[in-house]
């Protein structure tokens, strides 16, 4: 009797688990259709590497080496020996050219004397295509400015090296070998304290004045924040 009881008991559990699993799998869309829900709500966020200078958890003594190491790790898949072309639709193939990042994309990654670099990337959002006000542009402009510089003279200079994100890389639909386009920014006066504010100049994204708000097309980079 005991054996029969446990046989029925575990049989019912197994049946219940199988039913739950079948219901769950029935809600998962085919891979080619992408996710059913997305936390980004079709509004990509921006990420900077490094996210601050000195990077969080480091001191001024090893700030440069840590910043270089973070960029080097990010750039590893983009090396000519590692990267592969991917399908970007309409019979085209795309391949990100890391040389467009200039000195920010190769050692010493722009960290010389009083200057530094950061690499900005955009979160992948399934089937999202950026729109811009000037349709003749081949990229989505990234606009970066130094803020909180009232006490600094001269003011820091922030430059966007390769202008913005290549539009032909969108949409992302899970293509094999896909690599996100990158944008390099160069800044000086790394021995002073200020912030760099970058926003994506696309017409179908949103931003707000709030610093570091998640899932918005902006990023704040703190300089000399120990």
PDB file of C-alpha atoms in Angstrom:
ATOM      1  CA  UNK A   1       0.000   0.000   0.000  1.00  0.00           C
ATOM      2  CA  UNK A   2       2.803   2.424   0.901  1.00  0.00           C
ATOM      3  CA  UNK A   3       4.539   1.754  -2.423  1.00  0.00           C
ATOM      4  CA  UNK A   4       1.274   2.303  -4.312  1.00  0.00           C
ATOM      5  CA  UNK A   5       0.694   5.575  -2.457  1.00  0.00           C
ATOM      6  CA  UNK A   6       4.126   6.974  -3.344  1.00  0.00           C
ATOM      7  CA  UNK A   7       3.778   5.763  -6.915  1.00  0.00           C
ATOM      8  CA  UNK A   8       0.524   7.670  -7.296  1.00  0.00           C
ATOM      9  CA  UNK A   9       1.860  10.694  -5.398  1.00  0.00           C
ATOM     10  CA  UNK A  10       4.997  11.140  -7.489  1.00  0.00           C
ATOM     11  CA  UNK A  11       3.077  10.288 -10.635  1.00  0.00           C
ATOM     12  CA  UNK A  12       0.711  13.186  -9.915  1.00  0.00           C
ATOM     13  CA  UNK A  13       3.645  15.503  -9.210  1.00  0.00           C
ATOM     14  CA  UNK A  14       5.304  14.509 -12.477  1.00  0.00           C
ATOM     15  CA  UNK A  15       2.043  15.076 -14.354  1.00  0.00           C
ATOM     16  CA  UNK A  16       1.546  18.500 -12.734  1.00  0.00           C
ATOM     17  CA  UNK A  17       5.126  19.493 -13.618  1.00  0.00           C
ATOM     18  CA  UNK A  18       4.647  18.354 -17.220  1.00  0.00           C
ATOM     19  CA  UNK A  19       1.442  20.414 -17.534  1.00  0.00           C
ATOM     20  CA  UNK A  20       3.171  23.547 -16.103  1.00  0.00           C
ATOM     21  CA  UNK A  21       6.120  23.078 -18.450  1.00  0.00           C
ATOM     22  CA  UNK A  22       3.825  22.678 -21.458  1.00  0.00           C
ATOM     23  CA  UNK A  23       1.916  25.862 -20.546  1.00  0.00           C
ATOM     24  CA  UNK A  24       5.182  27.763 -20.108  1.00  0.00           C
ATOM     25  CA  UNK A  25       6.650  26.579 -23.419  1.00  0.00           C
ATOM     26  CA  UNK A  26       3.399  27.507 -25.122  1.00  0.00           C
ATOM     27  CA  UNK A  27       3.958  31.163 -24.176  1.00  0.00           C
ATOM     28  CA  UNK A  28       7.535  31.320 -25.528  1.00  0.00           C
ATOM     29  CA  UNK A  29       7.602  32.778 -29.060  1.00  0.00           C
ATOM     30  CA  UNK A  30       9.782  31.271 -31.803  1.00  0.00           C
ATOM     31  CA  UNK A  31      13.400  32.413 -31.659  1.00  0.00           C
ATOM     32  CA  UNK A  32      13.126  34.284 -34.953  1.00  0.00           C
ATOM     33  CA  UNK A  33      10.287  36.398 -33.540  1.00  0.00           C
ATOM     34  CA  UNK A  34      12.377  37.701 -30.660  1.00  0.00           C
ATOM     35  CA  UNK A  35      11.314  38.186 -27.033  1.00  0.00           C
ATOM     36  CA  UNK A  36       7.637  38.564 -26.198  1.00  0.00           C
ATOM     37  CA  UNK A  37       8.403  41.232 -23.617  1.00  0.00           C
ATOM     38  CA  UNK A  38      11.422  43.501 -23.192  1.00  0.00           C
ATOM     39  CA  UNK A  39      12.502  45.415 -20.100  1.00  0.00           C
ATOM     40  CA  UNK A  40      13.851  48.258 -22.236  1.00  0.00           C
ATOM     41  CA  UNK A  41      10.419  49.096 -23.664  1.00  0.00           C
ATOM     42  CA  UNK A  42      11.996  49.928 -27.032  1.00  0.00           C
ATOM     43  CA  UNK A  43      14.160  52.643 -25.496  1.00  0.00           C
ATOM     44  CA  UNK A  44      17.838  51.686 -25.430  1.00  0.00           C
ATOM     45  CA  UNK A  45      20.188  52.728 -22.680  1.00  0.00           C
ATOM     46  CA  UNK A  46      23.784  53.868 -23.097  1.00  0.00           C
ATOM     47  CA  UNK A  47      26.789  52.381 -21.318  1.00  0.00           C
ATOM     48  CA  UNK A  48      30.243  53.956 -20.992  1.00  0.00           C
ATOM     49  CA  UNK A  49      33.516  52.076 -20.491  1.00  0.00           C
ATOM     50  CA  UNK A  50      34.970  53.114 -18.117  1.00  0.00           C
ATOM     51  CA  UNK A  51      31.903  54.570 -16.437  1.00  0.00           C
ATOM     52  CA  UNK A  52      34.013  57.007 -14.429  1.00  0.00           C
ATOM     53  CA  UNK A  53      37.592  58.171 -14.034  1.00  0.00           C
ATOM     54  CA  UNK A  54      39.167  56.876 -11.904  1.00  0.00           C
ATOM     55  CA  UNK A  55      37.078  53.701 -12.356  1.00  0.00           C
ATOM     56  CA  UNK A  56      35.061  52.701  -9.310  1.00  0.00           C
ATOM     57  CA  UNK A  57      37.096  50.830  -6.723  1.00  0.00           C
ATOM     58  CA  UNK A  58      40.450  52.168  -7.912  1.00  0.00           C
ATOM     59  CA  UNK A  59      42.794  54.896  -6.745  1.00  0.00           C
ATOM     60  CA  UNK A  60      44.569  57.636  -8.653  1.00  0.00           C
ATOM     61  CA  UNK A  61      47.731  55.524  -8.705  1.00  0.00           C
ATOM     62  CA  UNK A  62      46.258  52.741 -10.866  1.00  0.00           C
ATOM     63  CA  UNK A  63      43.413  54.669 -12.529  1.00  0.00           C
ATOM     64  CA  UNK A  64      45.067  54.867 -15.943  1.00  0.00           C
ATOM     65  CA  UNK A  65      46.014  51.184 -16.080  1.00  0.00           C
ATOM     66  CA  UNK A  66      42.553  50.099 -14.913  1.00  0.00           C
ATOM     67  CA  UNK A  67      40.857  52.338 -17.489  1.00  0.00           C
ATOM     68  CA  UNK A  68      43.044  50.920 -20.234  1.00  0.00           C
ATOM     69  CA  UNK A  69      42.311  47.360 -19.108  1.00  0.00           C
ATOM     70  CA  UNK A  70      38.551  47.941 -19.156  1.00  0.00           C
ATOM     71  CA  UNK A  71      38.645  49.373 -22.676  1.00  0.00           C
ATOM     72  CA  UNK A  72      40.989  46.620 -23.849  1.00  0.00           C
ATOM     73  CA  UNK A  73      38.566  43.952 -22.582  1.00  0.00           C
ATOM     74  CA  UNK A  74      35.669  45.667 -24.360  1.00  0.00           C
ATOM     75  CA  UNK A  75      37.653  45.952 -27.594  1.00  0.00           C
ATOM     76  CA  UNK A  76      38.844  42.312 -27.684  1.00  0.00           C
ATOM     77  CA  UNK A  77      35.971  41.012 -29.888  1.00  0.00           C
ATOM     78  CA  UNK A  78      36.522  43.934 -32.285  1.00  0.00           C
ATOM     79  CA  UNK A  79      40.145  43.073 -33.062  1.00  0.00           C
ATOM     80  CA  UNK A  80      40.689  42.292 -36.719  1.00  0.00           C
ATOM     81  CA  UNK A  81      41.735  38.737 -35.859  1.00  0.00           C
ATOM     82  CA  UNK A  82      38.516  38.082 -33.880  1.00  0.00           C
ATOM     83  CA  UNK A  83      35.701  39.937 -35.630  1.00  0.00           C
ATOM     84  CA  UNK A  84      33.426  38.456 -38.279  1.00  0.00           C
ATOM     85  CA  UNK A  85      30.938  40.045 -40.636  1.00  0.00           C
ATOM     86  CA  UNK A  86      27.251  39.597 -39.857  1.00  0.00           C
ATOM     87  CA  UNK A  87      24.033  39.870 -41.807  1.00  0.00           C
ATOM     88  CA  UNK A  88      22.501  43.322 -41.461  1.00  0.00           C
ATOM     89  CA  UNK A  89      19.583  42.806 -43.836  1.00  0.00           C
ATOM     90  CA  UNK A  90      18.760  43.373 -47.492  1.00  0.00           C
ATOM     91  CA  UNK A  91      21.598  41.101 -48.555  1.00  0.00           C
ATOM     92  CA  UNK A  92      24.185  43.313 -46.875  1.00  0.00           C
ATOM     93  CA  UNK A  93      26.915  42.343 -44.412  1.00  0.00           C
ATOM     94  CA  UNK A  94      28.275  44.649 -41.735  1.00  0.00           C
ATOM     95  CA  UNK A  95      31.615  44.757 -39.969  1.00  0.00           C
ATOM     96  CA  UNK A  96      32.531  47.377 -37.393  1.00  0.00           C
ATOM     97  CA  UNK A  97      35.794  49.148 -38.206  1.00  0.00           C
ATOM     98  CA  UNK A  98      37.573  49.716 -34.889  1.00  0.00           C
ATOM     99  CA  UNK A  99      40.012  52.115 -36.570  1.00  0.00           C
ATOM    100  CA  UNK A 100      37.221  54.733 -36.598  1.00  0.00           C
ATOM    101  CA  UNK A 101      37.754  55.056 -32.846  1.00  0.00           C
ATOM    102  CA  UNK A 102      41.256  56.370 -33.624  1.00  0.00           C
ATOM    103  CA  UNK A 103      43.562  56.510 -30.601  1.00  0.00           C
ATOM    104  CA  UNK A 104      40.708  55.568 -28.243  1.00  0.00           C
ATOM    105  CA  UNK A 105      40.471  52.136 -29.844  1.00  0.00           C
ATOM    106  CA  UNK A 106      44.110  51.076 -29.519  1.00  0.00           C
ATOM    107  CA  UNK A 107      46.721  51.168 -26.796  1.00  0.00           C
ATOM    108  CA  UNK A 108      47.239  53.316 -24.774  1.00  0.00           C
ATOM    109  CA  UNK A 109      43.551  54.082 -25.446  1.00  0.00           C
ATOM    110  CA  UNK A 110      43.949  57.823 -25.301  1.00  0.00           C
ATOM    111  CA  UNK A 111      45.353  57.944 -21.770  1.00  0.00           C
ATOM    112  CA  UNK A 112      48.379  60.180 -22.195  1.00  0.00           C
ATOM    113  CA  UNK A 113      49.317  63.187 -20.092  1.00  0.00           C
ATOM    114  CA  UNK A 114      46.076  65.048 -19.290  1.00  0.00           C
ATOM    115  CA  UNK A 115      43.685  63.231 -21.634  1.00  0.00           C
ATOM    116  CA  UNK A 116      41.518  60.117 -21.469  1.00  0.00           C
ATOM    117  CA  UNK A 117      38.926  58.192 -23.484  1.00  0.00           C
ATOM    118  CA  UNK A 118      35.706  56.343 -22.886  1.00  0.00           C
ATOM    119  CA  UNK A 119      33.854  53.998 -25.224  1.00  0.00           C
ATOM    120  CA  UNK A 120      30.072  54.323 -25.364  1.00  0.00           C
ATOM    121  CA  UNK A 121      27.835  51.466 -26.486  1.00  0.00           C
ATOM    122  CA  UNK A 122      24.084  51.101 -26.797  1.00  0.00           C
ATOM    123  CA  UNK A 123      22.048  48.299 -25.238  1.00  0.00           C
ATOM    124  CA  UNK A 124      20.634  45.876 -27.767  1.00  0.00           C
ATOM    125  CA  UNK A 125      16.857  46.135 -28.219  1.00  0.00           C
ATOM    126  CA  UNK A 126      15.165  43.571 -30.420  1.00  0.00           C
ATOM    127  CA  UNK A 127      14.066  44.902 -33.826  1.00  0.00           C
ATOM    128  CA  UNK A 128      14.556  48.538 -32.785  1.00  0.00           C
ATOM    129  CA  UNK A 129      15.551  50.955 -35.530  1.00  0.00           C
ATOM    130  CA  UNK A 130      16.754  54.462 -34.609  1.00  0.00           C
ATOM    131  CA  UNK A 131      15.297  57.421 -36.472  1.00  0.00           C
ATOM    132  CA  UNK A 132      17.055  60.760 -36.884  1.00  0.00           C
ATOM    133  CA  UNK A 133      15.873  64.173 -37.984  1.00  0.00           C
ATOM    134  CA  UNK A 134      18.458  64.298 -40.775  1.00  0.00           C
ATOM    135  CA  UNK A 135      17.867  61.186 -42.871  1.00  0.00           C
ATOM    136  CA  UNK A 136      21.017  61.803 -44.917  1.00  0.00           C
ATOM    137  CA  UNK A 137      23.205  60.881 -41.941  1.00  0.00           C
ATOM    138  CA  UNK A 138      24.675  57.372 -41.928  1.00  0.00           C
ATOM    139  CA  UNK A 139      24.903  57.421 -38.143  1.00  0.00           C
ATOM    140  CA  UNK A 140      22.858  58.278 -35.050  1.00  0.00           C
ATOM    141  CA  UNK A 141      24.616  61.284 -33.506  1.00  0.00           C
ATOM    142  CA  UNK A 142      25.956  61.049 -29.973  1.00  0.00           C
ATOM    143  CA  UNK A 143      26.155  64.460 -28.307  1.00  0.00           C
ATOM    144  CA  UNK A 144      28.508  64.838 -25.343  1.00  0.00           C
ATOM    145  CA  UNK A 145      29.216  67.873 -23.190  1.00  0.00           C
ATOM    146  CA  UNK A 146      31.153  68.612 -20.015  1.00  0.00           C
ATOM    147  CA  UNK A 147      28.894  69.689 -17.148  1.00  0.00           C
ATOM    148  CA  UNK A 148      29.471  70.920 -13.587  1.00  0.00           C
ATOM    149  CA  UNK A 149      32.452  72.913 -14.824  1.00  0.00           C
ATOM    150  CA  UNK A 150      31.607  76.271 -13.243  1.00  0.00           C
ATOM    151  CA  UNK A 151      34.806  76.383 -11.184  1.00  0.00           C
ATOM    152  CA  UNK A 152      37.125  75.202 -13.957  1.00  0.00           C
ATOM    153  CA  UNK A 153      39.168  77.495 -16.162  1.00  0.00           C
ATOM    154  CA  UNK A 154      39.953  76.556 -18.841  1.00  0.00           C
ATOM    155  CA  UNK A 155      36.925  74.364 -19.413  1.00  0.00           C
ATOM    156  CA  UNK A 156      37.372  70.672 -20.271  1.00  0.00           C
ATOM    157  CA  UNK A 157      37.129  69.758 -23.942  1.00  0.00           C
ATOM    158  CA  UNK A 158      35.025  66.715 -24.864  1.00  0.00           C
ATOM    159  CA  UNK A 159      35.179  65.324 -28.407  1.00  0.00           C
ATOM    160  CA  UNK A 160      33.060  62.602 -30.030  1.00  0.00           C
ATOM    161  CA  UNK A 161      35.613  60.874 -32.246  1.00  0.00           C
ATOM    162  CA  UNK A 162      33.443  58.929 -34.707  1.00  0.00           C
ATOM    163  CA  UNK A 163      30.299  61.072 -34.416  1.00  0.00           C
ATOM    164  CA  UNK A 164      27.733  58.383 -33.592  1.00  0.00           C
ATOM    165  CA  UNK A 165      26.339  54.871 -34.003  1.00  0.00           C
ATOM    166  CA  UNK A 166      26.274  53.407 -37.519  1.00  0.00           C
ATOM    167  CA  UNK A 167      22.641  53.154 -38.617  1.00  0.00           C
ATOM    168  CA  UNK A 168      23.171  50.168 -40.921  1.00  0.00           C
ATOM    169  CA  UNK A 169      23.816  47.997 -37.836  1.00  0.00           C
ATOM    170  CA  UNK A 170      20.122  48.193 -36.902  1.00  0.00           C
ATOM    171  CA  UNK A 171      17.840  46.450 -36.273  1.00  0.00           C
ATOM    172  CA  UNK A 172      19.351  43.739 -34.108  1.00  0.00           C
ATOM    173  CA  UNK A 173      17.436  40.488 -34.528  1.00  0.00           C
ATOM    174  CA  UNK A 174      19.830  38.020 -32.953  1.00  0.00           C
ATOM    175  CA  UNK A 175      22.181  37.766 -35.948  1.00  0.00           C
ATOM    176  CA  UNK A 176      25.174  35.464 -35.598  1.00  0.00           C
ATOM    177  CA  UNK A 177      28.476  37.302 -34.986  1.00  0.00           C
ATOM    178  CA  UNK A 178      26.634  40.563 -34.249  1.00  0.00           C
ATOM    179  CA  UNK A 179      28.818  43.242 -32.680  1.00  0.00           C
ATOM    180  CA  UNK A 180      27.340  46.522 -31.486  1.00  0.00           C
ATOM    181  CA  UNK A 181      28.742  49.704 -33.016  1.00  0.00           C
ATOM    182  CA  UNK A 182      30.850  51.749 -30.617  1.00  0.00           C
ATOM    183  CA  UNK A 183      31.471  55.459 -30.192  1.00  0.00           C
ATOM    184  CA  UNK A 184      34.648  56.905 -28.688  1.00  0.00           C
ATOM    185  CA  UNK A 185      34.789  60.111 -26.710  1.00  0.00           C
ATOM    186  CA  UNK A 186      37.999  61.872 -25.749  1.00  0.00           C
ATOM    187  CA  UNK A 187      38.271  64.329 -22.895  1.00  0.00           C
ATOM    188  CA  UNK A 188      40.995  66.271 -21.105  1.00  0.00           C
ATOM    189  CA  UNK A 189      41.622  67.741 -17.670  1.00  0.00           C
ATOM    190  CA  UNK A 190      41.367  64.308 -16.051  1.00  0.00           C
ATOM    191  CA  UNK A 191      42.971  65.752 -12.926  1.00  0.00           C
ATOM    192  CA  UNK A 192      39.901  67.939 -12.313  1.00  0.00           C
ATOM    193  CA  UNK A 193      36.405  67.072 -11.140  1.00  0.00           C
ATOM    194  CA  UNK A 194      33.457  67.358 -13.526  1.00  0.00           C
ATOM    195  CA  UNK A 195      30.961  65.204 -15.446  1.00  0.00           C
ATOM    196  CA  UNK A 196      30.424  64.289 -19.063  1.00  0.00           C
ATOM    197  CA  UNK A 197      26.824  64.003 -20.214  1.00  0.00           C
ATOM    198  CA  UNK A 198      26.131  62.108 -23.458  1.00  0.00           C
ATOM    199  CA  UNK A 199      22.740  61.764 -25.139  1.00  0.00           C
ATOM    200  CA  UNK A 200      21.607  59.880 -28.217  1.00  0.00           C
ATOM    201  CA  UNK A 201      20.265  62.315 -30.784  1.00  0.00           C
ATOM    202  CA  UNK A 202      17.522  60.101 -32.175  1.00  0.00           C
ATOM    203  CA  UNK A 203      13.894  61.098 -32.530  1.00  0.00           C
ATOM    204  CA  UNK A 204      12.445  57.862 -31.127  1.00  0.00           C
ATOM    205  CA  UNK A 205      14.171  57.784 -27.721  1.00  0.00           C
ATOM    206  CA  UNK A 206      13.497  59.542 -24.457  1.00  0.00           C
ATOM    207  CA  UNK A 207      15.703  61.136 -21.818  1.00  0.00           C
ATOM    208  CA  UNK A 208      15.126  63.036 -18.603  1.00  0.00           C
ATOM    209  CA  UNK A 209      17.197  65.378 -16.418  1.00  0.00           C
ATOM    210  CA  UNK A 210      17.694  62.602 -13.857  1.00  0.00           C
ATOM    211  CA  UNK A 211      21.284  61.336 -13.755  1.00  0.00           C
ATOM    212  CA  UNK A 212      21.882  57.630 -14.334  1.00  0.00           C
ATOM    213  CA  UNK A 213      18.223  56.832 -14.895  1.00  0.00           C
ATOM    214  CA  UNK A 214      17.963  53.303 -16.252  1.00  0.00           C
ATOM    215  CA  UNK A 215      16.854  52.496 -19.790  1.00  0.00           C
ATOM    216  CA  UNK A 216      17.262  56.019 -21.131  1.00  0.00           C
ATOM    217  CA  UNK A 217      19.403  57.043 -24.079  1.00  0.00           C
ATOM    218  CA  UNK A 218      21.887  58.993 -22.008  1.00  0.00           C
ATOM    219  CA  UNK A 219      24.916  58.365 -19.874  1.00  0.00           C
ATOM    220  CA  UNK A 220      26.827  60.356 -17.256  1.00  0.00           C
ATOM    221  CA  UNK A 221      30.568  59.858 -16.816  1.00  0.00           C
ATOM    222  CA  UNK A 222      32.195  61.191 -13.654  1.00  0.00           C
ATOM    223  CA  UNK A 223      35.759  62.462 -14.041  1.00  0.00           C
ATOM    224  CA  UNK A 224      38.190  62.437 -11.138  1.00  0.00           C
ATOM    225  CA  UNK A 225      35.570  60.953  -8.795  1.00  0.00           C
ATOM    226  CA  UNK A 226      37.632  59.021  -6.267  1.00  0.00           C
TER     227      UNK A 226
END
